[in-house]
mmCIF file of C-alpha atoms in Angstrom:
data_model
loop_
_atom_site.group_PDB
_atom_site.id
_atom_site.type_symbol
_atom_site.label_atom_id
_atom_site.label_comp_id
_atom_site.label_asym_id
_atom_site.label_seq_id
_atom_site.Cartn_x
_atom_site.Cartn_y
_atom_site.Cartn_z
ATOM 1 C CA MET A 8 -33.776 -37.714 -17.464
ATOM 2 C CA LYS A 9 -35.188 -36.995 -20.935
ATOM 3 C CA LEU A 10 -36.462 -33.654 -19.648
ATOM 4 C CA VAL A 11 -32.974 -32.732 -18.388
ATOM 5 C CA ILE A 12 -31.396 -33.639 -21.738
ATOM 6 C CA PHE A 13 -34.051 -31.668 -23.590
ATOM 7 C CA LEU A 14 -33.463 -28.570 -21.432
ATOM 8 C CA PHE A 15 -29.697 -28.893 -21.881
ATOM 9 C CA LEU A 16 -29.997 -29.102 -25.672
ATOM 10 C CA PHE A 17 -32.444 -26.206 -25.703
ATOM 11 C CA ILE A 18 -30.046 -23.998 -23.708
ATOM 12 C CA VAL A 19 -27.153 -24.978 -25.990
ATOM 13 C CA PHE A 20 -29.323 -24.118 -28.974
ATOM 14 C CA LEU A 21 -29.997 -20.650 -27.538
ATOM 15 C CA ILE A 22 -26.402 -19.923 -26.549
ATOM 16 C CA THR A 23 -24.576 -21.317 -29.591
ATOM 17 C CA PRO A 24 -25.652 -18.613 -32.054
ATOM 18 C CA VAL A 25 -24.312 -15.941 -29.675
ATOM 19 C CA PHE A 26 -20.822 -17.394 -29.657
ATOM 20 C CA ALA A 27 -20.916 -18.439 -33.283
ATOM 21 C CA ALA A 28 -21.984 -14.984 -34.490
ATOM 22 C CA VAL A 29 -18.412 -13.617 -34.407
ATOM 23 C CA THR A 30 -16.684 -15.880 -36.898
ATOM 24 C CA ALA A 31 -12.969 -16.257 -37.493
ATOM 25 C CA GLU A 32 -13.394 -14.280 -40.707
ATOM 26 C CA ASP A 33 -15.113 -11.456 -38.798
ATOM 27 C CA LYS A 34 -12.308 -11.378 -36.223
ATOM 28 C CA GLU A 35 -9.711 -11.233 -38.974
ATOM 29 C CA GLN A 36 -11.464 -8.314 -40.689
ATOM 30 C CA ILE A 37 -11.893 -6.425 -37.404
ATOM 31 C CA SER A 38 -8.216 -6.992 -36.557
ATOM 32 C CA SER A 39 -7.294 -5.657 -39.984
ATOM 33 C CA GLN A 40 -9.414 -2.547 -39.383
ATOM 34 C CA LEU A 41 -7.636 -1.982 -36.056
ATOM 35 C CA ASP A 42 -4.262 -2.249 -37.818
ATOM 36 C CA ILE A 43 -5.378 0.443 -40.253
ATOM 37 C CA LEU A 44 -6.530 2.611 -37.335
ATOM 38 C CA GLU A 45 -3.181 2.204 -35.551
ATOM 39 C CA ASN A 46 -1.213 3.141 -38.675
ATOM 40 C CA SER A 47 -3.503 6.093 -39.416
ATOM 41 C CA VAL A 48 -3.139 7.492 -35.903
ATOM 42 C CA ASN A 49 0.656 7.177 -35.952
ATOM 43 C CA SER A 50 0.984 8.734 -39.399
ATOM 44 C CA GLY A 51 -1.668 11.396 -38.827
ATOM 45 C CA ARG A 52 -3.689 10.296 -41.864
ATOM 46 C CA ILE A 53 -7.163 11.587 -41.037
ATOM 47 C CA HIS A 54 -8.642 10.270 -44.268
ATOM 48 C CA GLY A 55 -7.761 6.702 -43.300
ATOM 49 C CA LEU A 56 -9.715 7.078 -40.062
ATOM 50 C CA GLU A 57 -12.797 8.507 -41.733
ATOM 51 C CA ASN A 58 -13.124 5.322 -43.753
ATOM 52 C CA LEU A 59 -13.226 3.282 -40.543
ATOM 53 C CA ILE A 60 -16.116 5.151 -38.906
ATOM 54 C CA SER A 61 -19.671 3.895 -39.436
ATOM 55 C CA PRO A 62 -22.208 6.332 -40.915
ATOM 56 C CA ASN A 63 -24.386 5.398 -37.945
ATOM 57 C CA ALA A 64 -21.791 6.600 -35.425
ATOM 58 C CA GLU A 65 -22.641 9.428 -33.064
ATOM 59 C CA ALA A 66 -22.402 12.836 -34.694
ATOM 60 C CA GLY A 67 -19.099 14.481 -33.956
ATOM 61 C CA LEU A 68 -17.157 11.278 -33.188
ATOM 62 C CA ILE A 69 -14.806 11.654 -36.140
ATOM 63 C CA ASN A 70 -14.182 15.312 -35.226
ATOM 64 C CA GLU A 71 -13.321 14.362 -31.652
ATOM 65 C CA ILE A 72 -10.892 11.727 -32.937
ATOM 66 C CA ASN A 73 -9.296 14.188 -35.371
ATOM 67 C CA ASP A 74 -8.894 16.836 -32.666
ATOM 68 C CA ALA A 75 -7.210 14.311 -30.359
ATOM 69 C CA ILE A 76 -4.760 13.245 -33.062
ATOM 70 C CA ARG A 77 -3.907 16.809 -34.111
ATOM 71 C CA LYS A 78 -3.216 17.826 -30.501
ATOM 72 C CA GLU A 79 0.315 16.371 -30.523
ATOM 73 C CA LYS A 80 2.487 13.787 -32.242
ATOM 74 C CA ILE A 81 1.898 10.436 -30.583
ATOM 75 C CA ASP A 82 2.816 6.781 -30.944
ATOM 76 C CA TYR A 83 -0.233 4.538 -30.517
ATOM 77 C CA GLU A 84 0.220 0.778 -30.228
ATOM 78 C CA ILE A 85 -2.432 -1.908 -29.852
ATOM 79 C CA GLU A 86 -0.479 -4.491 -27.864
ATOM 80 C CA SER A 87 -3.160 -7.181 -27.925
ATOM 81 C CA ILE A 88 -6.834 -7.784 -28.651
ATOM 82 C CA ASP A 89 -8.236 -9.164 -25.412
ATOM 83 C CA SER A 90 -11.816 -10.037 -26.323
ATOM 84 C CA PHE A 91 -14.544 -10.067 -28.961
ATOM 85 C CA LYS A 92 -18.031 -9.846 -27.519
ATOM 86 C CA GLU A 93 -21.273 -9.832 -29.447
ATOM 87 C CA ILE A 94 -23.722 -7.146 -28.332
ATOM 88 C CA GLU A 95 -27.260 -6.332 -29.356
ATOM 89 C CA ASP A 96 -28.093 -5.003 -32.800
ATOM 90 C CA ALA A 97 -25.521 -7.315 -34.401
ATOM 91 C CA GLY A 98 -22.586 -5.327 -33.062
ATOM 92 C CA VAL A 99 -19.257 -6.569 -31.705
ATOM 93 C CA LYS A 100 -17.443 -4.989 -28.780
ATOM 94 C CA VAL A 101 -13.667 -5.383 -28.900
ATOM 95 C CA LYS A 102 -11.361 -4.704 -25.953
ATOM 96 C CA CYS A 103 -7.671 -4.040 -26.577
ATOM 97 C CA SER A 104 -4.618 -3.518 -24.388
ATOM 98 C CA VAL A 105 -2.792 -0.437 -25.636
ATOM 99 C CA ALA A 106 0.255 1.744 -25.054
ATOM 100 C CA VAL A 107 0.496 5.445 -25.923
ATOM 101 C CA SER A 108 3.539 7.718 -25.839
ATOM 102 C CA GLY A 109 4.351 11.318 -26.690
ATOM 103 C CA ALA A 110 7.546 13.338 -26.846
ATOM 104 C CA ASN A 111 8.230 13.224 -23.094
ATOM 105 C CA TRP A 112 5.623 10.861 -21.693
ATOM 106 C CA ASN A 113 4.295 7.349 -22.101
ATOM 107 C CA MET A 114 1.431 5.279 -20.720
ATOM 108 C CA SER A 115 0.783 1.574 -20.923
ATOM 109 C CA GLY A 116 -1.268 -1.123 -19.249
ATOM 110 C CA PHE A 117 -4.703 0.360 -19.955
ATOM 111 C CA SER A 118 -7.432 -0.677 -22.375
ATOM 112 C CA ASN A 119 -9.573 0.762 -25.163
ATOM 113 C CA PHE A 120 -12.912 -0.468 -26.426
ATOM 114 C CA PHE A 121 -14.204 -0.398 -29.995
ATOM 115 C CA ILE A 122 -17.780 -1.217 -30.978
ATOM 116 C CA PHE A 123 -18.060 -2.440 -34.568
ATOM 117 C CA GLU A 124 -21.109 -2.942 -36.750
ATOM 118 C CA LYS A 125 -21.338 -4.494 -40.166
ATOM 119 C CA VAL A 126 -22.225 -2.035 -42.950
ATOM 120 C CA ASP A 127 -22.379 -3.336 -46.533
ATOM 121 C CA GLY A 128 -20.164 -6.286 -45.613
ATOM 122 C CA ASN A 129 -17.534 -4.201 -43.806
ATOM 123 C CA TRP A 130 -16.952 -3.932 -40.060
ATOM 124 C CA LEU A 131 -16.938 -0.225 -39.116
ATOM 125 C CA ILE A 132 -16.526 1.566 -35.776
ATOM 126 C CA ILE A 133 -19.733 2.951 -34.316
ATOM 127 C CA ASP A 134 -18.331 3.891 -30.890
ATOM 128 C CA THR A 135 -14.954 3.960 -29.102
ATOM 129 C CA ASP A 136 -13.058 5.594 -26.251
ATOM 130 C CA PHE A 137 -9.531 5.369 -27.712
ATOM 131 C CA HIS A 138 -9.393 9.072 -28.660
ATOM 132 C CA GLU A 139 -10.014 10.037 -25.009
ATOM 133 C CA LYS A 140 -6.738 8.400 -23.969
ATOM 134 C CA LEU A 141 -4.357 9.838 -26.553
ATOM 135 C CA SER A 142 -2.675 12.475 -24.373
ATOM 136 C CA SER A 143 -0.938 12.931 -21.040
ATOM 137 C CA ASP A 144 -4.154 14.546 -19.747
ATOM 138 C CA TYR A 145 -5.667 11.088 -19.319
ATOM 139 C CA GLY A 146 -2.683 10.035 -17.212
ATOM 140 C CA LEU A 147 -3.112 13.133 -15.059
ATOM 141 C CA LYS A 148 -6.780 12.257 -14.497
ATOM 142 C CA ILE A 149 -5.812 8.767 -13.325
ATOM 143 C CA PHE A 150 -3.040 10.272 -11.216
ATOM 144 C CA GLY A 151 -5.531 12.675 -9.624
ATOM 145 C CA LEU A 152 -7.942 9.847 -8.888
ATOM 146 C CA VAL A 153 -5.182 7.851 -7.196
ATOM 147 C CA PHE A 154 -4.238 10.960 -5.228
ATOM 148 C CA LEU A 155 -7.806 11.397 -3.973
ATOM 149 C CA ILE A 156 -8.062 7.731 -2.967
ATOM 150 C CA MET A 157 -4.713 7.764 -1.169
ATOM 151 C CA GLY A 158 -5.586 11.046 0.516
ATOM 152 C CA ALA A 159 -8.836 9.537 1.787
ATOM 153 C CA VAL A 160 -6.946 6.497 3.086
ATOM 154 C CA PHE A 161 -4.426 8.713 4.865
ATOM 155 C CA LEU A 162 -7.196 10.756 6.465
ATOM 156 C CA LEU A 163 -8.923 7.568 7.614
ATOM 157 C CA ILE A 164 -5.668 6.340 9.162
ATOM 158 C CA ILE A 165 -5.227 9.681 10.935
ATOM 159 C CA ILE A 166 -8.768 9.586 12.353
ATOM 160 C CA MET A 167 -8.342 5.981 13.495
ATOM 161 C CA GLY A 168 -4.931 6.744 14.981
ATOM 162 C CA LEU A 169 -6.217 9.723 16.932
ATOM 163 C CA GLY A 170 -9.157 7.682 18.190
ATOM 164 C CA ILE A 171 -6.917 4.828 19.343
ATOM 165 C CA TYR A 172 -4.490 7.247 20.978
ATOM 166 C CA ARG A 173 -7.227 9.060 22.917
ATOM 167 C CA TYR A 174 -8.702 5.750 24.056
ATOM 168 C CA LEU A 175 -5.347 4.430 25.277
ATOM 169 C CA ARG A 176 -4.511 7.755 26.875
ATOM 170 C CA SER A 177 -7.775 7.845 28.814
ATOM 171 C CA LYS A 178 -7.190 4.286 30.044
ATOM 172 C CA SER A 179 -3.636 4.949 31.154
ATOM 173 C CA LYS A 180 -4.175 8.414 32.645
ATOM 174 C CA THR A 181 -4.804 7.147 36.143
ATOM 175 C CA VAL A 182 -1.713 4.938 36.051
ATOM 176 C CA LEU A 183 0.463 7.797 34.845
ATOM 177 C CA GLU A 184 -0.764 10.134 37.567
ATOM 178 C CA LYS A 185 0.014 7.588 40.291
ATOM 179 C CA SER A 186 3.365 6.532 38.858
ATOM 180 C CA VAL A 187 6.217 7.356 41.243
ATOM 181 C CA SER A 188 8.737 7.218 38.413
ATOM 182 C CA VAL A 189 7.499 10.556 37.025
ATOM 183 C CA LYS A 190 8.370 13.596 39.068
ATOM 184 C CA PRO A 191 6.143 16.697 39.008
ATOM 185 C CA ASP A 192 8.838 18.821 37.344
ATOM 186 C CA GLU A 193 9.975 16.134 34.872
ATOM 187 C CA PRO A 194 8.808 16.555 31.235
ATOM 188 C CA GLU A 195 6.273 14.088 29.937
ATOM 189 C CA TYR A 196 8.159 12.154 27.272
ATOM 190 C CA GLN A 197 6.047 11.024 24.346
ATOM 191 C CA GLY A 198 6.091 7.441 23.091
ATOM 192 C CA VAL A 199 5.381 5.588 19.869
ATOM 193 C CA GLY A 200 1.578 6.005 19.722
ATOM 194 C CA ILE A 201 1.172 9.765 19.514
ATOM 195 C CA ARG A 202 4.379 10.168 17.512
ATOM 196 C CA PHE A 203 3.073 7.650 14.974
ATOM 197 C CA VAL A 204 -0.125 9.679 14.581
ATOM 198 C CA ALA A 205 1.917 12.873 14.105
ATOM 199 C CA THR A 206 4.078 11.129 11.497
ATOM 200 C CA ILE A 207 1.022 9.983 9.531
ATOM 201 C CA ILE A 208 -0.301 13.565 9.513
ATOM 202 C CA ASP A 209 3.075 14.886 8.358
ATOM 203 C CA LEU A 210 3.405 12.281 5.619
ATOM 204 C CA THR A 211 -0.084 13.169 4.395
ATOM 205 C CA ILE A 212 0.849 16.863 4.211
ATOM 206 C CA ILE A 213 4.150 16.064 2.462
ATOM 207 C CA PHE A 214 2.325 13.836 -0.014
ATOM 208 C CA MET A 215 -0.285 16.495 -0.808
ATOM 209 C CA ILE A 216 2.311 19.265 -1.266
ATOM 210 C CA THR A 217 4.425 16.993 -3.475
ATOM 211 C CA ILE A 218 1.454 16.127 -5.688
ATOM 212 C CA LEU A 219 0.425 19.788 -6.008
ATOM 213 C CA ALA A 220 3.990 20.836 -6.845
ATOM 214 C CA TYR A 221 4.292 18.049 -9.398
ATOM 215 C CA THR A 222 0.970 18.904 -11.024
ATOM 216 C CA PHE A 223 1.251 22.691 -11.171
ATOM 217 C CA LEU A 224 5.023 23.204 -11.451
ATOM 218 C CA LEU A 225 6.740 20.162 -12.944
ATOM 219 C CA ILE A 226 4.082 19.220 -15.527
ATOM 220 C CA PRO A 227 4.090 22.720 -17.106
ATOM 221 C CA TYR A 228 7.887 22.589 -17.144
ATOM 222 C CA MET A 229 7.725 19.250 -18.976
ATOM 223 C CA ASN A 230 5.433 20.775 -21.581
ATOM 224 C CA GLN A 231 7.774 23.730 -21.970
ATOM 225 C CA SER A 232 10.792 21.447 -22.302
ATOM 226 C CA GLN A 233 8.977 19.632 -25.092
ATOM 227 C CA LYS A 234 8.478 22.894 -26.994
ATOM 228 C CA THR A 235 12.022 24.205 -26.501
ATOM 229 C CA GLY A 236 13.771 20.868 -26.962
ATOM 230 C CA ALA A 237 15.130 20.786 -23.416
ATOM 231 C CA LEU A 238 16.351 17.407 -22.210
ATOM 232 C CA TYR A 239 13.794 15.306 -20.404
ATOM 233 C CA SER A 240 16.566 14.068 -18.084
ATOM 234 C CA THR A 241 16.753 17.588 -16.622
ATOM 235 C CA VAL A 242 13.080 17.446 -15.670
ATOM 236 C CA LEU A 243 13.555 13.966 -14.250
ATOM 237 C CA PHE A 244 16.521 15.165 -12.173
ATOM 238 C CA ILE A 245 14.558 18.125 -10.789
ATOM 239 C CA SER A 246 11.508 16.036 -9.886
ATOM 240 C CA THR A 247 13.596 13.277 -8.288
ATOM 241 C CA SER A 248 15.645 15.791 -6.282
ATOM 242 C CA PHE A 249 12.479 17.471 -5.065
ATOM 243 C CA LEU A 250 10.947 14.169 -3.957
ATOM 244 C CA LEU A 251 14.098 13.256 -2.012
ATOM 245 C CA VAL A 252 14.959 16.624 -0.472
ATOM 246 C CA PHE A 253 11.571 18.155 0.365
ATOM 247 C CA PRO A 254 10.578 15.735 3.178
ATOM 248 C CA PHE A 255 13.880 16.401 4.972
ATOM 249 C CA LEU A 256 13.551 20.172 4.567
ATOM 250 C CA TYR A 257 9.996 19.965 5.911
ATOM 251 C CA TYR A 258 11.128 18.266 9.126
ATOM 252 C CA ILE A 259 14.438 20.120 9.548
ATOM 253 C CA ILE A 260 13.055 23.644 9.078
ATOM 254 C CA LEU A 261 9.864 23.251 11.138
ATOM 255 C CA GLU A 262 11.488 21.364 14.031
ATOM 256 C CA GLY A 263 14.529 23.653 14.038
ATOM 257 C CA TRP A 264 12.390 26.793 13.890
ATOM 258 C CA LYS A 265 9.233 25.934 15.846
ATOM 259 C CA GLY A 266 10.231 22.695 17.527
ATOM 260 C CA ALA A 267 7.306 20.935 15.877
ATOM 261 C CA THR A 268 6.001 19.950 12.487
ATOM 262 C CA ALA A 269 2.345 20.409 11.572
ATOM 263 C CA GLY A 270 1.609 16.862 12.726
ATOM 264 C CA LYS A 271 3.276 17.441 16.093
ATOM 265 C CA MET A 272 1.433 20.735 16.529
ATOM 266 C CA ILE A 273 -1.897 19.008 15.944
ATOM 267 C CA CYS A 274 -0.966 16.266 18.415
ATOM 268 C CA LYS A 275 0.328 18.878 20.898
ATOM 269 C CA ILE A 276 3.873 17.553 21.187
ATOM 270 C CA ARG A 277 7.215 19.147 20.382
ATOM 271 C CA VAL A 278 10.932 18.480 20.028
ATOM 272 C CA VAL A 279 13.315 20.013 22.569
ATOM 273 C CA LYS A 280 16.856 19.384 23.719
ATOM 274 C CA GLU A 281 17.435 17.049 26.666
ATOM 275 C CA ASP A 282 17.664 20.072 28.996
ATOM 276 C CA CYS A 283 14.258 21.221 27.635
ATOM 277 C CA SER A 284 15.757 24.183 25.788
ATOM 278 C CA GLN A 285 14.587 25.104 22.281
ATOM 279 C CA CYS A 286 15.614 22.696 19.507
ATOM 280 C CA ASP A 287 17.883 24.438 16.998
ATOM 281 C CA ILE A 288 18.638 23.832 13.334
ATOM 282 C CA LYS A 289 21.822 21.858 14.076
ATOM 283 C CA SER A 290 20.008 19.417 16.362
ATOM 284 C CA SER A 291 17.126 19.183 13.901
ATOM 285 C CA ILE A 292 19.480 18.306 11.033
ATOM 286 C CA ILE A 293 21.157 15.552 13.059
ATOM 287 C CA ARG A 294 17.940 13.943 14.334
ATOM 288 C CA ASN A 295 16.330 14.013 10.889
ATOM 289 C CA LEU A 296 19.332 12.651 8.997
ATOM 290 C CA PHE A 297 19.099 9.569 11.230
ATOM 291 C CA ARG A 298 15.425 9.305 10.278
ATOM 292 C CA LEU A 299 16.735 7.214 7.359
ATOM 293 C CA ILE A 300 17.769 4.547 9.874
ATOM 294 C CA ASP A 301 14.869 5.000 12.298
ATOM 295 C CA GLY A 302 12.441 4.765 9.374
ATOM 296 C CA ILE A 303 13.582 1.302 8.275
ATOM 297 C CA SER A 304 10.678 -1.180 8.029
ATOM 298 C CA GLY A 305 8.031 1.468 8.566
ATOM 299 C CA TYR A 306 9.776 3.068 11.574
ATOM 300 C CA LEU A 307 10.085 -0.295 13.321
ATOM 301 C CA VAL A 308 13.728 0.434 14.166
ATOM 302 C CA GLY A 309 12.787 3.801 15.669
ATOM 303 C CA ALA A 310 9.899 2.239 17.610
ATOM 304 C CA ILE A 311 12.149 -0.444 19.132
ATOM 305 C CA VAL A 312 14.696 2.158 20.233
ATOM 306 C CA ILE A 313 11.939 4.339 21.730
ATOM 307 C CA TRP A 314 10.508 1.400 23.680
ATOM 308 C CA SER A 315 13.951 0.614 25.118
ATOM 309 C CA SER A 316 14.784 4.231 26.018
ATOM 310 C CA ASP A 317 14.036 5.805 29.391
ATOM 311 C CA LYS A 318 13.343 9.140 27.718
ATOM 312 C CA LYS A 319 11.526 7.530 24.780
ATOM 313 C CA GLN A 320 14.173 8.633 22.299
ATOM 314 C CA ARG A 321 14.694 7.171 18.853
ATOM 315 C CA LEU A 322 18.229 6.826 17.463
ATOM 316 C CA GLY A 323 18.162 10.308 15.937
ATOM 317 C CA ASP A 324 17.102 11.792 19.294
ATOM 318 C CA ILE A 325 19.872 10.028 21.191
ATOM 319 C CA ILE A 326 22.598 11.267 18.828
ATOM 320 C CA ALA A 327 21.153 14.794 18.552
ATOM 321 C CA LYS A 328 20.419 14.844 22.321
ATOM 322 C CA THR A 329 16.792 15.749 21.802
ATOM 323 C CA VAL A 330 13.517 14.452 23.250
ATOM 324 C CA VAL A 331 9.849 14.668 22.281
ATOM 325 C CA ILE A 332 7.629 15.986 25.045
ATOM 326 C CA LYS A 333 4.085 17.146 25.563
ATOM 327 C CA LYS A 334 3.484 20.855 24.958
#
């Protein structure tokens, strides 16, 4: 028992100095330095920032900070100081939740770190990443990362969907061939499985085109609107309209012109009229306008209607008098 108590006290003795090293007075001084940094960034006072940087900081740090601040007028706000953590060499690492905004953009909900060291009784910054997140470029990097992750997820879903479809198709092939309900000259209507795979492919393509258009067309327009004083609401209206209209145009034009979207072409299915004649623009518009209803709850409504239809038609197909068949 005495040995246990001794070990406990020994461990407490070792740990206590670590937590006691950052005193309340130190925290107050560091917080004050961060207030000065925030005010200096917002006012563009470079001299105020130079006084906050440690002489032991990496060469070029102050120049990188100055370049980031001069790039554009920004509003930098430290919303909260989340943690003070002692690190080796008597330094303190501080993590803050911040928000940054420019003329036509804003970002929030991310963090900055500041590493302070004590020099002649003052806490000065020896390293930080806050200057790397002072422009919309950082948001675009995060946006691109999310795009890559979502693209990978979509591709994985497509691969899994195709694999499941081929497995189910191989298992049911014998049954379909022997089924007396399907006549030799009757088209092979396509059900939920393969159409779901085609939809996932199409949504992936739509997503990728939308992201590329947003990145290379709308972002430059935003920057131009900032320079010319154009209203940001105009940019917002254009981007919102594009996001709403483009998916419908994608389906309407391709199905009305070729009878199949890219996803349907890959899955070797196509849209035709009930008499197996070529689907036209009028029929394509009707069937795709009702996609809003069929698409409720992740196309659950459309799936239920397809399962209950002899010709495996969703609501849009029934009203437009179209069917989806194998090529």
